[in-house]
XYZ file of C-alpha atoms in Angstrom:
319
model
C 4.470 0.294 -11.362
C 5.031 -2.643 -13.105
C 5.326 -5.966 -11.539
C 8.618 -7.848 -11.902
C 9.288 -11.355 -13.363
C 9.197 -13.960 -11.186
C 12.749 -14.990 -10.750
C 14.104 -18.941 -9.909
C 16.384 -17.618 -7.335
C 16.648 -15.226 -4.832
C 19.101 -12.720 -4.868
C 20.744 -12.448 -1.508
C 21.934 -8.789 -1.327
C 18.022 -7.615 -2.142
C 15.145 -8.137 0.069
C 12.007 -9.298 -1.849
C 9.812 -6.236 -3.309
C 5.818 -6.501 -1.292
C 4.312 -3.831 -2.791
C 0.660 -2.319 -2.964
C -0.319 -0.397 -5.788
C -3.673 1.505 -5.738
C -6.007 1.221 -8.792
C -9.318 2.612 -7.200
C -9.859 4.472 -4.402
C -13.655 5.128 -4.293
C -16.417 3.426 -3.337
C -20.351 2.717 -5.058
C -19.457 5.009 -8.165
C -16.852 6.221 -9.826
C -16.460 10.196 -8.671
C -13.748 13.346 -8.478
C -11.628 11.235 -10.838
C -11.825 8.067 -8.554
C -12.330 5.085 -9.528
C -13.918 1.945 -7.690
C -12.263 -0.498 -5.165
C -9.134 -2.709 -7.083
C -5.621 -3.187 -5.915
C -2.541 -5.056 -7.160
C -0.381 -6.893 -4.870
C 3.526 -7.522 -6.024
C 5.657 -9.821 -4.036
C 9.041 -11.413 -5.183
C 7.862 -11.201 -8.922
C 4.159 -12.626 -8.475
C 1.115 -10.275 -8.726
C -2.067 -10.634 -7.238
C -5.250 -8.178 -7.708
C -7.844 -7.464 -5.294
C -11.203 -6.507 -5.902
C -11.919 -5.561 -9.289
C -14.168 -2.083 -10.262
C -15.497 -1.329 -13.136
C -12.233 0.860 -14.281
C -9.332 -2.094 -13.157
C -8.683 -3.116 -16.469
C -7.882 0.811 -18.087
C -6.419 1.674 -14.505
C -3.874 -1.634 -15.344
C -3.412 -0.156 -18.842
C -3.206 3.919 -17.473
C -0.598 2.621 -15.544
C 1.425 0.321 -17.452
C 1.153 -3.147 -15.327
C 1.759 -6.029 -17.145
C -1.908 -7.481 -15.866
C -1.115 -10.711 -17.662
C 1.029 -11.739 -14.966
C -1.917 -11.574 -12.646
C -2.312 -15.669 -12.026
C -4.838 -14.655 -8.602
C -7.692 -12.594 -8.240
C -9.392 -12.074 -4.865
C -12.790 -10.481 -5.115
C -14.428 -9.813 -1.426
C -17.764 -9.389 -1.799
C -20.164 -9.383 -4.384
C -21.323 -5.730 -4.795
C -21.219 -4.760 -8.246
C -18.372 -1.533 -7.589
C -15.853 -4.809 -6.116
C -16.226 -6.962 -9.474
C -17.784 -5.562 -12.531
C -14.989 -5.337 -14.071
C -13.801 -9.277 -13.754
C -15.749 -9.936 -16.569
C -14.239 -7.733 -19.176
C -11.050 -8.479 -17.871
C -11.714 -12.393 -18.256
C -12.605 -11.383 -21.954
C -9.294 -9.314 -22.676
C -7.141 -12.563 -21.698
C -9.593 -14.489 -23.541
C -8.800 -12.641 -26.826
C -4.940 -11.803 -26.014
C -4.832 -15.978 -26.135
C -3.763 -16.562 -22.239
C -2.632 -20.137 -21.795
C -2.006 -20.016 -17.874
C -4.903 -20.794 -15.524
C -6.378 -17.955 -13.927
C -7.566 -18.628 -10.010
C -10.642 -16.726 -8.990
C -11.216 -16.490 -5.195
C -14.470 -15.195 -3.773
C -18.049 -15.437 -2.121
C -20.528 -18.323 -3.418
C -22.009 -17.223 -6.642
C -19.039 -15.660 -7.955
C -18.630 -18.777 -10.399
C -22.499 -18.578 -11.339
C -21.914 -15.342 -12.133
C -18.937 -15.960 -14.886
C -20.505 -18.771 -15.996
C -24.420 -17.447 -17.292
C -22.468 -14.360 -18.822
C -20.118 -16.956 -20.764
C -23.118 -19.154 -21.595
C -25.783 -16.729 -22.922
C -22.355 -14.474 -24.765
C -21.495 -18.301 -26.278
C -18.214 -17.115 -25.036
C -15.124 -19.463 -25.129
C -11.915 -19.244 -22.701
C -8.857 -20.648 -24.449
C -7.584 -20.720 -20.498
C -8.728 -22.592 -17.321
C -10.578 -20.431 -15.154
C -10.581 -21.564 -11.700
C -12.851 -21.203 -8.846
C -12.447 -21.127 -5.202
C -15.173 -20.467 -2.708
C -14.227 -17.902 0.421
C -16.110 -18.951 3.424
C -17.920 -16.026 5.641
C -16.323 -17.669 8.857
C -12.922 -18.075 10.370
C -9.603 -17.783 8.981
C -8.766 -19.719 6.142
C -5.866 -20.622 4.162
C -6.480 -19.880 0.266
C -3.365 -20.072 -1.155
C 0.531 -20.289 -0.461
C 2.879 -19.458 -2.843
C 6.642 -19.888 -1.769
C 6.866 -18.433 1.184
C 3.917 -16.204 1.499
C 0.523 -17.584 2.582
C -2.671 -15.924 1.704
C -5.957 -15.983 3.982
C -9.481 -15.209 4.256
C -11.000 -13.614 6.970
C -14.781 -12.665 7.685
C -16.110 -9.024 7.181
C -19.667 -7.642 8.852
C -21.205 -6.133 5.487
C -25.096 -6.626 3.903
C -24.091 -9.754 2.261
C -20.947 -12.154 2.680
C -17.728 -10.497 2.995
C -14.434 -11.186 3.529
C -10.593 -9.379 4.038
C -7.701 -10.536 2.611
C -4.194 -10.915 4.521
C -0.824 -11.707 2.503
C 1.661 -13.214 5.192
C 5.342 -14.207 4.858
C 5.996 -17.600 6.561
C 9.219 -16.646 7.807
C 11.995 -14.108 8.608
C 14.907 -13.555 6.084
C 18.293 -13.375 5.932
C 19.989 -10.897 3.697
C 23.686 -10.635 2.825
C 25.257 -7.339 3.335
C 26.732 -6.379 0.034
C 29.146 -3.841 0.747
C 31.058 -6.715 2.947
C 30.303 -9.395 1.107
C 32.488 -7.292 -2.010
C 35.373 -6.780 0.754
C 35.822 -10.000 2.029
C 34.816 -12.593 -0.858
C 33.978 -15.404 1.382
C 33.640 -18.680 -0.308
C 30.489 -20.384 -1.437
C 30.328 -22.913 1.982
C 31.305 -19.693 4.196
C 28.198 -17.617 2.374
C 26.003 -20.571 3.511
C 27.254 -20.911 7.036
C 26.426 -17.185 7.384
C 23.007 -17.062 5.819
C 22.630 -19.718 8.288
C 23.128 -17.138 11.277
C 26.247 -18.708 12.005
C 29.728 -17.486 12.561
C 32.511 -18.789 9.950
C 35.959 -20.443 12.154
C 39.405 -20.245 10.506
C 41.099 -24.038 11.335
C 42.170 -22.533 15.048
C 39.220 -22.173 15.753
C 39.009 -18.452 15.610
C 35.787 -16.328 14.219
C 36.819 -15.377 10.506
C 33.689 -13.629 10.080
C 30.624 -13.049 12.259
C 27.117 -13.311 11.167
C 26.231 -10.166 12.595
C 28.277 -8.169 10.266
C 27.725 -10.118 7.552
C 23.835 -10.391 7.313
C 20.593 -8.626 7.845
C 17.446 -10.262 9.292
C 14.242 -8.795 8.377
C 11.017 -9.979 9.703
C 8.058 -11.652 8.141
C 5.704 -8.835 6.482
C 1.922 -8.901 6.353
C -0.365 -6.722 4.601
C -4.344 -6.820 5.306
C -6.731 -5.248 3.719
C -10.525 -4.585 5.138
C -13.119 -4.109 2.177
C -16.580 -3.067 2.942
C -16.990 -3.698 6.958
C -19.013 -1.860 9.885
C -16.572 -1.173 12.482
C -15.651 -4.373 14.173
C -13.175 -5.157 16.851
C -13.140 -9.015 15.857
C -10.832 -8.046 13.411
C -8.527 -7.177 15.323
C -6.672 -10.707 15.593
C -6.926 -11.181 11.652
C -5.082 -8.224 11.513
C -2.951 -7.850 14.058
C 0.303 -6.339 13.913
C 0.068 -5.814 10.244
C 2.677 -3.525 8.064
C 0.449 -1.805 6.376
C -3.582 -2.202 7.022
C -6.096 -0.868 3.949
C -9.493 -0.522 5.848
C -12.556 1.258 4.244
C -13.726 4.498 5.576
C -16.243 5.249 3.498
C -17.068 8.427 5.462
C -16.259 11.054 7.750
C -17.649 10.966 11.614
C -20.664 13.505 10.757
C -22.144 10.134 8.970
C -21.512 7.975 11.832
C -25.190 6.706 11.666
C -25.277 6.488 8.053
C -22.229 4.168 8.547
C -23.756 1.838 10.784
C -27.205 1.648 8.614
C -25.204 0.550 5.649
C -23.096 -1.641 7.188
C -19.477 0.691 6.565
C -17.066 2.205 8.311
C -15.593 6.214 9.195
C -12.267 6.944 8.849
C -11.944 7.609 12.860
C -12.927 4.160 13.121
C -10.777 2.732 10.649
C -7.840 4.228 12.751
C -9.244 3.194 15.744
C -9.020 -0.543 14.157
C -5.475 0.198 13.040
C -4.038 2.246 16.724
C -6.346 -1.357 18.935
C -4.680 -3.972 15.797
C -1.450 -2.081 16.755
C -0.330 -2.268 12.887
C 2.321 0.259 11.489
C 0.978 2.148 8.495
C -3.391 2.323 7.919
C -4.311 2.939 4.480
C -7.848 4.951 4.077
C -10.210 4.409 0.731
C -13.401 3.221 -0.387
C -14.365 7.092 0.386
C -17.930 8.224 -0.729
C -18.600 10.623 -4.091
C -20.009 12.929 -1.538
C -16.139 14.029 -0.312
C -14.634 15.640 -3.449
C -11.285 16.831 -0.902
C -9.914 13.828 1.221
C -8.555 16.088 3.555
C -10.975 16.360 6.642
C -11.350 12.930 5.907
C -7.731 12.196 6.892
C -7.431 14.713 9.468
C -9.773 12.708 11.991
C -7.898 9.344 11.053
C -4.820 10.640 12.249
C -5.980 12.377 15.226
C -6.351 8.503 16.502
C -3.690 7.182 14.645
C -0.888 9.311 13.220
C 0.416 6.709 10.793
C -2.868 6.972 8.906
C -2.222 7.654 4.761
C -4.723 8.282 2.215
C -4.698 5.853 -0.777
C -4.157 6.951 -4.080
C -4.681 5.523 -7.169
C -1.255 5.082 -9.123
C 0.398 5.141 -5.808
C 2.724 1.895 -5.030
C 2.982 1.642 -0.660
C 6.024 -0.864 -0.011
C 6.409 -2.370 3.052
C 10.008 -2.362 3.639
């Protein structure tokens, strides 16, 4: 998938594109032809990437995203299978001569990190590189962008953690286009419906109703759950999400192993997603030990039924 340009105006007849596309799937090391944790994020033309393994930068390359749109980059935690690959990525816009800022967003010591590896390589950036700090507590507001807001939330992991939720701010009108090509309503009309209300001949009659002329869609919201023991706190970050991504790094046989090391099963991932009463759970971060997926799935859905593997070079779009 490749993300779209960011257009100046809206097109009325076609809702915004929110789309996830999977770039790695596994979890500590790469395994089975998995790669480590990394997602991009398209809305209305913009692209954001999450995490950021080892393999992001050949998975953006494998397939074909134009990764110098990315203008965001969320990294959760600092365990070396969510960012080792920022750095070589930071490089590659470095030498393809980017001239747009680049905001980083992540755990204290994300910026120390960049900055020794610049500083002992006597490495330039012909770009501003911008860091923001995620705090391990509460919900906060990192970024909006039009009309989608983007927010931290805290994880329980080994070290500081945090999800990620992408939010629209409000629900949208869309004009039908098969009606809108039948009846030609002028410009003023086309406003008066998009504003939900009905268009009067001089009589005072209804010329045309703004039920048959428009669609309303809701506001969308994606979350996604990096490395996290299972947690019911979440629950109100996440609530009533589209489409939830929540680790399971293993199946319920490992329950204790889980718990030790601070992750999650795939039963309890669903059990997050059926209590957080979201539509669609995405699975991944699954451990090299699980070369087949498909036990793994099979006790997600016996929870919750709407539970989906993730799979790198897949794009999930929340409709």
């Amino acid at each position: 998938m490749e993300a779209r340009k960011t257009r100046k105006k809206n097109n009325p007849y076609k809702p915004l594109d929110f789309n996830i596309t999977i770039l790695g799937s596994n979890s500590a090391i790469p395994a089975h032809g998995r790669n480590q944790t990394s997602q991009l994020i398209s809305w209305d033309g913009e692209s954001f990437l999450i995490d950021c393994g080892e393999s992001t930068q050949l998975q953006l390359r494998r397939f074909k995203i134009k990764y110098s749109k990315i203008n965001h980059i969320f990294i959760s935690h600092l365990h070396g299978d969510h960012y080792l690959g920022l750095m070589g990525l930071i490089n590659t816009y470095s030498l393809n001569n980017r001239k747009l800022p680049l905001h980083l967003y992540g755990p204290k010591g994300l910026d120390e990190i960049i900055t020794i590896q610049l500083k002992y390589s006597a490495g330039t950036l012909n770009f501003p590189l911008i860091f923001h700090p995620t705090l391990p507590q509460g919900k906060n507001k990192l970024v909006e962008i039009r009309d989608l807001t983007i927010y931290s939330f805290p994880l329980e992991h080994r070290i500081p953690c945090t999800g990620f939720s992408f939010e629209e701010k409000k629900q949208r009108v869309h004009l039908n286009k098969e009606m809108m090509a039948k009846f030609r309503p002028e410009v003023e009309e086309i406003h008066t419906l998009q504003a939900g209300k009905d268009v009067m001949d001089k009589t005072g009659n209804v010329l045309y109703k703004a039920d048959d002329f428009c669609e309303v869609s809701s506001p969308r919201k994606y979350s996604y759950c990096s490395d996290t023991v299972f947690n019911l706190d979440l629950i109100p970050h996440i609530k009533g999400s589209d489409f939830l991504y929540h680790e399971s790094t293993f199946m319920e046989d490992e329950k204790k192993r889980a718990k030790v090391t601070k992750h999650s099963t795939a039963k309890e991932a669903a059990i997050i997603a059926k209590e957080a009463e979201v539509k669609q759970l995405l699975l991944g971060h699954y451990s090299s030990r699980y070369s087949k997926l498909d036990l793994l799935l099979k006790e997600a859905k016996e929870i919750f039924d709407e539970s989906t593997l993730s799979v790198e070079g897949c794009t999930y779009s929340i409709k």
